[in-house]
CSV table of C-alpha atoms and ligand atoms in Angstrom, one decimal:
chain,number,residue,atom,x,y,z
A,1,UNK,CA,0.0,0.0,0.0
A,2,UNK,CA,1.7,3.4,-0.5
A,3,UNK,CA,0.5,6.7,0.8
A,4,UNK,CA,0.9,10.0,-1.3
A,5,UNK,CA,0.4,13.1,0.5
A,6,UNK,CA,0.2,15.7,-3.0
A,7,UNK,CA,-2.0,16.0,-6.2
A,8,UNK,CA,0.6,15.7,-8.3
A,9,UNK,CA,1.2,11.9,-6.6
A,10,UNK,CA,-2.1,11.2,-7.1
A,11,UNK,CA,-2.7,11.8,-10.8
A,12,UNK,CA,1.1,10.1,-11.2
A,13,UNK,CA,-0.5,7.0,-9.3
A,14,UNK,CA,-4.1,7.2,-12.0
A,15,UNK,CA,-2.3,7.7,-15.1
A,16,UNK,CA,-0.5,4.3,-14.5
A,17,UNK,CA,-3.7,2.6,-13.4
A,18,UNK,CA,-6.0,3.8,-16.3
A,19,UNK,CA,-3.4,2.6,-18.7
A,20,UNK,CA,-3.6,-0.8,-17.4
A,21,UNK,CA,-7.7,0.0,-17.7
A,22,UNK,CA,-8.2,-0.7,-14.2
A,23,UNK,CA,-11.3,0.3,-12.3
A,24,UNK,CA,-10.9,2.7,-10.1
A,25,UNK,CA,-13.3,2.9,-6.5
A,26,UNK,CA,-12.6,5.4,-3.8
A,27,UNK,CA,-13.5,5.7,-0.4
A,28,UNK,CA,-13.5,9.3,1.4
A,29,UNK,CA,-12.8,9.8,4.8
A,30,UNK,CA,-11.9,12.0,7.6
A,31,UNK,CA,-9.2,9.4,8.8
A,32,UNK,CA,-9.9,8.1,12.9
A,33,UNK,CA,-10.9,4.5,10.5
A,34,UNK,CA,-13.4,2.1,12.7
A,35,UNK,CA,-15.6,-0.9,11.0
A,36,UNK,CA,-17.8,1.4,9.1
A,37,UNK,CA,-14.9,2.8,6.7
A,38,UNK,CA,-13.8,-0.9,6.8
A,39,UNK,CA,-16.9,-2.2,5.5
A,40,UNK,CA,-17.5,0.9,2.9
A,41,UNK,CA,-13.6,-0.6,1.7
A,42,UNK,CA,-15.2,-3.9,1.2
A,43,UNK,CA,-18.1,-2.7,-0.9
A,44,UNK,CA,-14.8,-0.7,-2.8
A,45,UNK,CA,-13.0,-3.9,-3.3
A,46,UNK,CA,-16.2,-5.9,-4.5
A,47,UNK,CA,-16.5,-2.9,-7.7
A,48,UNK,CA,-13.5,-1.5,-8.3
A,49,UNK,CA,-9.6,-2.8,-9.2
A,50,UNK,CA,-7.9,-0.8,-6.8
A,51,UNK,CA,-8.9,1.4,-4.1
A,52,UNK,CA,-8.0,4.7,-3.2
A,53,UNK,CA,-8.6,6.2,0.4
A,54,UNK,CA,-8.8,9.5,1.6
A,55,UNK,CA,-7.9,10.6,4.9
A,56,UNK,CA,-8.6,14.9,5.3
A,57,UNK,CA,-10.1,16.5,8.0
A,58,UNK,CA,-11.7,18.9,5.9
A,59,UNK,CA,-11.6,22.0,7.8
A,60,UNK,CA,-14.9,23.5,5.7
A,61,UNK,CA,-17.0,21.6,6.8
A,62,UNK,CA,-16.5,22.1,10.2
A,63,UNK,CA,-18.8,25.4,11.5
A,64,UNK,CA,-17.1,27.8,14.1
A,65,UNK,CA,-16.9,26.3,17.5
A,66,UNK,CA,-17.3,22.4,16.1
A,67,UNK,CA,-15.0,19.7,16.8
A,68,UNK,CA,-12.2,20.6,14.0
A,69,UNK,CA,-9.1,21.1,16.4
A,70,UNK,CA,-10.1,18.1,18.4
A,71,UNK,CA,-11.6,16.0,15.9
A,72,UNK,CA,-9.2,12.6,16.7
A,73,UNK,CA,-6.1,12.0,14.3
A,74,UNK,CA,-4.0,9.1,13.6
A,75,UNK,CA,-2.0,8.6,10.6
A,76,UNK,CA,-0.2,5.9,11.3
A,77,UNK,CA,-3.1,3.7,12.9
A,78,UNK,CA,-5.1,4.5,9.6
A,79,UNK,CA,-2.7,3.4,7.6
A,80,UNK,CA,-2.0,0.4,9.2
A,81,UNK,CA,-6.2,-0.1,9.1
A,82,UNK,CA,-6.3,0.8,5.5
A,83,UNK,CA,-3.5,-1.9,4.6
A,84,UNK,CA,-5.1,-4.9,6.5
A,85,UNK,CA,-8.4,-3.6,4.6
A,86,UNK,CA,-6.9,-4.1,1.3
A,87,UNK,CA,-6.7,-0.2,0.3
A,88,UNK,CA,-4.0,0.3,-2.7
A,89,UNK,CA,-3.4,4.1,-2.2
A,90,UNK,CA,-3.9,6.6,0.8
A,91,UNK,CA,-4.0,10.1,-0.1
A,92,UNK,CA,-3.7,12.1,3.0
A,93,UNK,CA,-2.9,15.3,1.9
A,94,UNK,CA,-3.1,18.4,4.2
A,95,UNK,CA,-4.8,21.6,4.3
A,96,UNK,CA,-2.7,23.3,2.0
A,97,UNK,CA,-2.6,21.5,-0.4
A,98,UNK,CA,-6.4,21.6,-0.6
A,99,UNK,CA,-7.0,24.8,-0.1
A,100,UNK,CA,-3.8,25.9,-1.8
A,101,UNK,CA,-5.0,29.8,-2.0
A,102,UNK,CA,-6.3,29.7,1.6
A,103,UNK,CA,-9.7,29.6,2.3
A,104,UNK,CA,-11.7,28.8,-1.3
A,105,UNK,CA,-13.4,31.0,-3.5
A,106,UNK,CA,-15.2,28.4,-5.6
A,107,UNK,CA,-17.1,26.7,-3.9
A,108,UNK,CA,-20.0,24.3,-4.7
A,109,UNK,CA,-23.9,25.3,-3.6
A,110,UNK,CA,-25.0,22.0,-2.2
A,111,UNK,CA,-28.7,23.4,-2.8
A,112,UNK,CA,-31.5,22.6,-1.1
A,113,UNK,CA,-31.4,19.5,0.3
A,114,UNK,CA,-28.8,20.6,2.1
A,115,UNK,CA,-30.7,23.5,4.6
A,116,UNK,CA,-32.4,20.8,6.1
A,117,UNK,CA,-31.9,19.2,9.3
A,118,UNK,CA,-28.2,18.9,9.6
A,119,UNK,CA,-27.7,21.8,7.1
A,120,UNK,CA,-30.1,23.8,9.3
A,121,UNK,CA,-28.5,23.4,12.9
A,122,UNK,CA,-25.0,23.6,10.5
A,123,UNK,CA,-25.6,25.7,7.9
A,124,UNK,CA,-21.8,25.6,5.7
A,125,UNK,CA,-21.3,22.0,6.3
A,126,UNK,CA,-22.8,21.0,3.3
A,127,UNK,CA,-21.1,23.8,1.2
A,128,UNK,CA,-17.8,22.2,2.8
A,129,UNK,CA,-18.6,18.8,1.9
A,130,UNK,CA,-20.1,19.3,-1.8
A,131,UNK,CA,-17.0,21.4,-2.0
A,132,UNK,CA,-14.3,18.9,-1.0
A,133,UNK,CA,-16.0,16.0,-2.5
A,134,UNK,CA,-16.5,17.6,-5.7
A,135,UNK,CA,-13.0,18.6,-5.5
A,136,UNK,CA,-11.4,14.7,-4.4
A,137,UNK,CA,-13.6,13.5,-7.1
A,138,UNK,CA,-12.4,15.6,-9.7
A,139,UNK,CA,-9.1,14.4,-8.9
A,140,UNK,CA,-9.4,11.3,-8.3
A,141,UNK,CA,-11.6,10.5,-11.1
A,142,UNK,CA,-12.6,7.3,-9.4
A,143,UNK,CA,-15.0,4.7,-11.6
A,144,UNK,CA,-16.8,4.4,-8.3
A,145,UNK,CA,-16.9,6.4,-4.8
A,146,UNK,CA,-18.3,4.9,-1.5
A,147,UNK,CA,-20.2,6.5,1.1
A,148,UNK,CA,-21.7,5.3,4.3
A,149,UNK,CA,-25.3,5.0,4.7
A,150,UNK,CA,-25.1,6.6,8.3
A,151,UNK,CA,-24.8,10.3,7.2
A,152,UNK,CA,-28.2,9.3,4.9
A,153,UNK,CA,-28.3,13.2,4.4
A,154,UNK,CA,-25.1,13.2,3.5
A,155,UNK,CA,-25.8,10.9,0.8
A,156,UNK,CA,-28.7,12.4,-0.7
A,157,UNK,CA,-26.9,15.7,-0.6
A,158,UNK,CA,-24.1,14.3,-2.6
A,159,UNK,CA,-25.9,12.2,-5.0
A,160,UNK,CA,-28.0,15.0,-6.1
A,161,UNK,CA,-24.5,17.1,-6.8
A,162,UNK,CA,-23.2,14.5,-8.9
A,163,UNK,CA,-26.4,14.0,-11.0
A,164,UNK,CA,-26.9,18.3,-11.2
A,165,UNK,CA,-22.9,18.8,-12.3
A,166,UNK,CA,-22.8,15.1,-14.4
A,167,UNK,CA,-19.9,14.0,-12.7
A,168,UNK,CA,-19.1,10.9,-14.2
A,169,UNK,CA,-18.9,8.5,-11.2
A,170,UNK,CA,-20.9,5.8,-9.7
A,171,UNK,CA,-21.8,6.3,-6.2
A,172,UNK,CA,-22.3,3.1,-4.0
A,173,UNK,CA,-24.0,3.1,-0.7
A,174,UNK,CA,-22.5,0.6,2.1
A,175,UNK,CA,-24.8,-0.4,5.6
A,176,UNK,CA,-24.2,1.6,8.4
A,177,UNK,CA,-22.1,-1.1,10.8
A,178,UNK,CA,-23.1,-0.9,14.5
A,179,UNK,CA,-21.5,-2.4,17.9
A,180,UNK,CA,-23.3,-5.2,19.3
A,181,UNK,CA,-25.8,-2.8,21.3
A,182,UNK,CA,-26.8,-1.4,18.3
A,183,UNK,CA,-24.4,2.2,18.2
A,184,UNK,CA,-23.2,3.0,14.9
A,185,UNK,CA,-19.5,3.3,14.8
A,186,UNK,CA,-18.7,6.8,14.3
A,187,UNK,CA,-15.2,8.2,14.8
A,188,UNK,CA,-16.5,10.8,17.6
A,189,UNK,CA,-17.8,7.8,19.7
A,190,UNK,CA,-14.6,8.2,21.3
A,191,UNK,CA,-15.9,11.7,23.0
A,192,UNK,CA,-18.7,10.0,24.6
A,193,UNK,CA,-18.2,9.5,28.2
A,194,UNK,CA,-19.0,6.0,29.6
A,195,UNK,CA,-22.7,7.4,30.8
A,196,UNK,CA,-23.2,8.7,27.6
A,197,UNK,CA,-22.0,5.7,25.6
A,198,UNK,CA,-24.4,3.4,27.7
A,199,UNK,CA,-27.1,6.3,27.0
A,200,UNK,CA,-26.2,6.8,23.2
A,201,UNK,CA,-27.9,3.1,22.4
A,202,UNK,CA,-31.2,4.9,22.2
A,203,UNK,CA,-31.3,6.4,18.8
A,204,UNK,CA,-31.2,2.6,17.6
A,205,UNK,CA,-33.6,1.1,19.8
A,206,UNK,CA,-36.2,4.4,18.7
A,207,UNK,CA,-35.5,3.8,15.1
A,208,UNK,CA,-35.9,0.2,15.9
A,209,UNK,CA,-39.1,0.5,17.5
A,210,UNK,CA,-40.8,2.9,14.8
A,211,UNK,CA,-39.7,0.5,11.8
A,212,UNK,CA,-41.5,-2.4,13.9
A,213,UNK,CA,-44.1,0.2,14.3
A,214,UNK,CA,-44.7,1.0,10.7
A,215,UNK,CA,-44.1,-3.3,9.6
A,216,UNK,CA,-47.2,-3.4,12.5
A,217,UNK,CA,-49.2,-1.2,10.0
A,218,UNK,CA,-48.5,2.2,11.4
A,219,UNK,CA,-48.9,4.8,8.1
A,220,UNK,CA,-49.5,8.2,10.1
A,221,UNK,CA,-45.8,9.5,10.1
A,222,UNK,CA,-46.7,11.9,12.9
A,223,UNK,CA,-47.4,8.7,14.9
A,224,UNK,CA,-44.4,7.0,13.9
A,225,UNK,CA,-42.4,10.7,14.5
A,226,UNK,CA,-43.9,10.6,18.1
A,227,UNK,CA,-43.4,7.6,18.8
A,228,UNK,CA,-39.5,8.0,18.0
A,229,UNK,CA,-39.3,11.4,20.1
A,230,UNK,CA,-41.1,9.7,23.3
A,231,UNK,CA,-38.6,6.4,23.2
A,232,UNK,CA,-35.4,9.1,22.6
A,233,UNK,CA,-37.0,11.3,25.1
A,234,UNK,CA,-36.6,7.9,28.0
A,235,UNK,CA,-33.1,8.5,27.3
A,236,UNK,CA,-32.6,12.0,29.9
A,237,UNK,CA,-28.9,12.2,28.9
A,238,UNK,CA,-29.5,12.9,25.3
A,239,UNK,CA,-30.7,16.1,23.9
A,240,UNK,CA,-32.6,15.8,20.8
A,241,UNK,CA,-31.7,18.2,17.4
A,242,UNK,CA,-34.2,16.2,15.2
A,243,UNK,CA,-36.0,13.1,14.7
A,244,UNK,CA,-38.3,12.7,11.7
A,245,UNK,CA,-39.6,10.8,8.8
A,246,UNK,CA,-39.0,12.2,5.3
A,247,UNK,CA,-39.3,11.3,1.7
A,248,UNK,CA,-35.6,9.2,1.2
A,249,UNK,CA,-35.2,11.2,-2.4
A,250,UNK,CA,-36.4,14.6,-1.2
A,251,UNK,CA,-36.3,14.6,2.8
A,252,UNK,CA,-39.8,16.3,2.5
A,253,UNK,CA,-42.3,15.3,4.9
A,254,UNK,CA,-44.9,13.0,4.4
A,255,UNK,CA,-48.5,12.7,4.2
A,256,UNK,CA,-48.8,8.6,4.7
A,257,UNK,CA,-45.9,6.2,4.5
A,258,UNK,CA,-45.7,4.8,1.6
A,259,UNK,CA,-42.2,4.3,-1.0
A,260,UNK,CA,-38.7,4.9,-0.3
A,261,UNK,CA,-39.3,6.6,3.4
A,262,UNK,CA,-36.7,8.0,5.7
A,263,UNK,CA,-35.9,7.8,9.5
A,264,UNK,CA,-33.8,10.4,10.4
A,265,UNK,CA,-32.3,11.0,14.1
A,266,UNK,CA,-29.7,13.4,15.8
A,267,UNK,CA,-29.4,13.5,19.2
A,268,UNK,CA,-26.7,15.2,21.5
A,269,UNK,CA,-24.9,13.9,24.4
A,270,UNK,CA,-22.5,16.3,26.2
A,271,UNK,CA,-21.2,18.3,24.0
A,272,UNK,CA,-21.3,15.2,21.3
A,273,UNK,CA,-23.9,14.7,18.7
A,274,UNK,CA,-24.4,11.5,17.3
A,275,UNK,CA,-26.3,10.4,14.2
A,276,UNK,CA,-28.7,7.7,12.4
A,277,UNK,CA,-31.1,7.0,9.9
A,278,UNK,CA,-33.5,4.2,9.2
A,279,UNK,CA,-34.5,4.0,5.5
A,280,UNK,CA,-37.4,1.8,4.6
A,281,UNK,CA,-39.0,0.5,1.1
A,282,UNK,CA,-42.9,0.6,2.0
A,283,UNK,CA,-45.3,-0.8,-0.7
A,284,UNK,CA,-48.7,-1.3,1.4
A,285,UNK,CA,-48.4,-4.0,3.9
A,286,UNK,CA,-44.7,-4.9,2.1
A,287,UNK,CA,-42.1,-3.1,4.2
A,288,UNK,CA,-38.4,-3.7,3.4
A,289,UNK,CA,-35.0,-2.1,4.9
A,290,UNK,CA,-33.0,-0.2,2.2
A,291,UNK,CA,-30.0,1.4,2.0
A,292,UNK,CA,-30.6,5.4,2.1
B,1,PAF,O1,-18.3,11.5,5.7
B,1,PAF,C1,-17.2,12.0,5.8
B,1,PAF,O2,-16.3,11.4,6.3
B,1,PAF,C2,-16.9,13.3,5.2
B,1,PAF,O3,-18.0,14.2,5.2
B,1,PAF,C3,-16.3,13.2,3.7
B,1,PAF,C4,-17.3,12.6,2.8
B,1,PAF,C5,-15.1,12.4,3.7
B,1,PAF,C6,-16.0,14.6,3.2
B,1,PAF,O4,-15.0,15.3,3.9
């Protein structure tokens, strides 16, 4: 596995790979690697001929007073992750030589999809992900790019910038991976104090409990949406920023739940705020899991 830290290293790297014709998958990160980013290099593997894997703690997506300067780094523990994984190339490049005139000036309108729920309690993060994934792709020029089905909004947000600027990639989706209580890994798990780790269990359990609730025959999403805030709400720890059913395509609310419908939670703990989803493929009684 090597690791290349500059563009120029990179587009060395691709120009021998597409010679050869291989397929190309990458895997974004913001490095602190757990199972999830594991699992997201699997799906990678299974489409792709080589895999490239960013680590960048993009600083524009971060909102003043977030987690930037503490947000956990370790090079050399990712690296070592990434290799046992089966990644090809790391690119960990830093700031500088992603934002090599300082902050940018370009920078891509994520639209919006993006001022709801997590773009409305963090209104530039969006603009800094569009932004810096719009940018990795467009060097990278990967056949395929994996993201993980925990940040569902995230997903949405970035599919609908590569279908409105035609980049030529195909995105893949990988399941959310969770500890054996149900957390999703998530690389600020690590802040959670061990109170607030035992407490964080909730968001499953409620998203849980609703998608037994709508495979029961519940289609009034306000009951489903209450019943999600009353079983987070048992949890006194835990603040909550949202929890809500959507449309999965639009993350409009709905008037019954039917189709591709969305689960979408966000509670704090501390000074930590923790994420999940629950997507769902409703057709009448039929009611399948999907990936967001
Ligand atoms: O999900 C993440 O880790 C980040 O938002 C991403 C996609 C790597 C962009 O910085």
């Amino acid at each position: 596995m090597q690791l290349v830290q500059t563009c120029a290293e990179v587009r060395a790297w691709l120009a021998t790979e597409r010679r050869a014709e291989r397929r190309v998958g990458f895997v974004p990160t913001l490095g602190a690697l757990h199972a999830g980013h594991l699992s997201l290099v699997g799906v990678c593997r299974q489409a792709a001929d080589r895999v490239v894997l960013s680590v960048f703690v993009n600083p524009t997506q971060f909102g003043p007073g977030e987690d930037f300067s503490r947000y956990p780094r370790d090079l050399e523990r990712d690296l070592r992750l990434a290799e046992d994984a089966g990644v090809d190339v790391v690119f960990a490049p830093t700031v500088e030589e992603m934002y090599p005139f300082g902050r940018a000036e370009v920078t891509v309108d994520p639209g919006p999809l993006a001022t709801v729920f997590e773009g409305r309690l963090r209104p530039t993060h969006f603009r800094g992900v569009a932004t810096v994934v719009t940018k990795l792709l467009a060097l990278v020029a990967p056949d395929v790019a994996v993201f993980g089905s925990k940040d569902a909004q995230q997903v949405v947000v970035v599919r609908q910038v590569v279908r409105d600027l035609l980049l030529p990639v195909q995105l893949l989706v990988g399941p959310t991976v969770r500890e054996s209580d149900g957390l999703a890994f998530s690389s600020r798990n690590v802040y959670l104090s061990i109170q607030e780790r035992v407490a964080a269990t909730v968001l499953h359990r409620a998203l849980v409990q609703a998608g037994d609730g709508i495979r029961f025959g519940v289609r009034d999403p306000q009951v489903v949406e209450s019943r999600l805030r009353a079983e987070l709400a048992t949890e006194p720890l835990g603040t909550v920023d949202y929890a809500a059913m959507v449309d999965a395509e639009r993350l409009e609310p709905l008037l019954t739940i039917e189709g591709r419908v969305l689960l979408l939670v966000a509670v704090r703990f501390g000074a930590t705020r923790l994420l999940d989803n629950l997507c769902l493929r409703v057709h009448g009684s039929d009611v399948q899991e999907e990936l967001p």
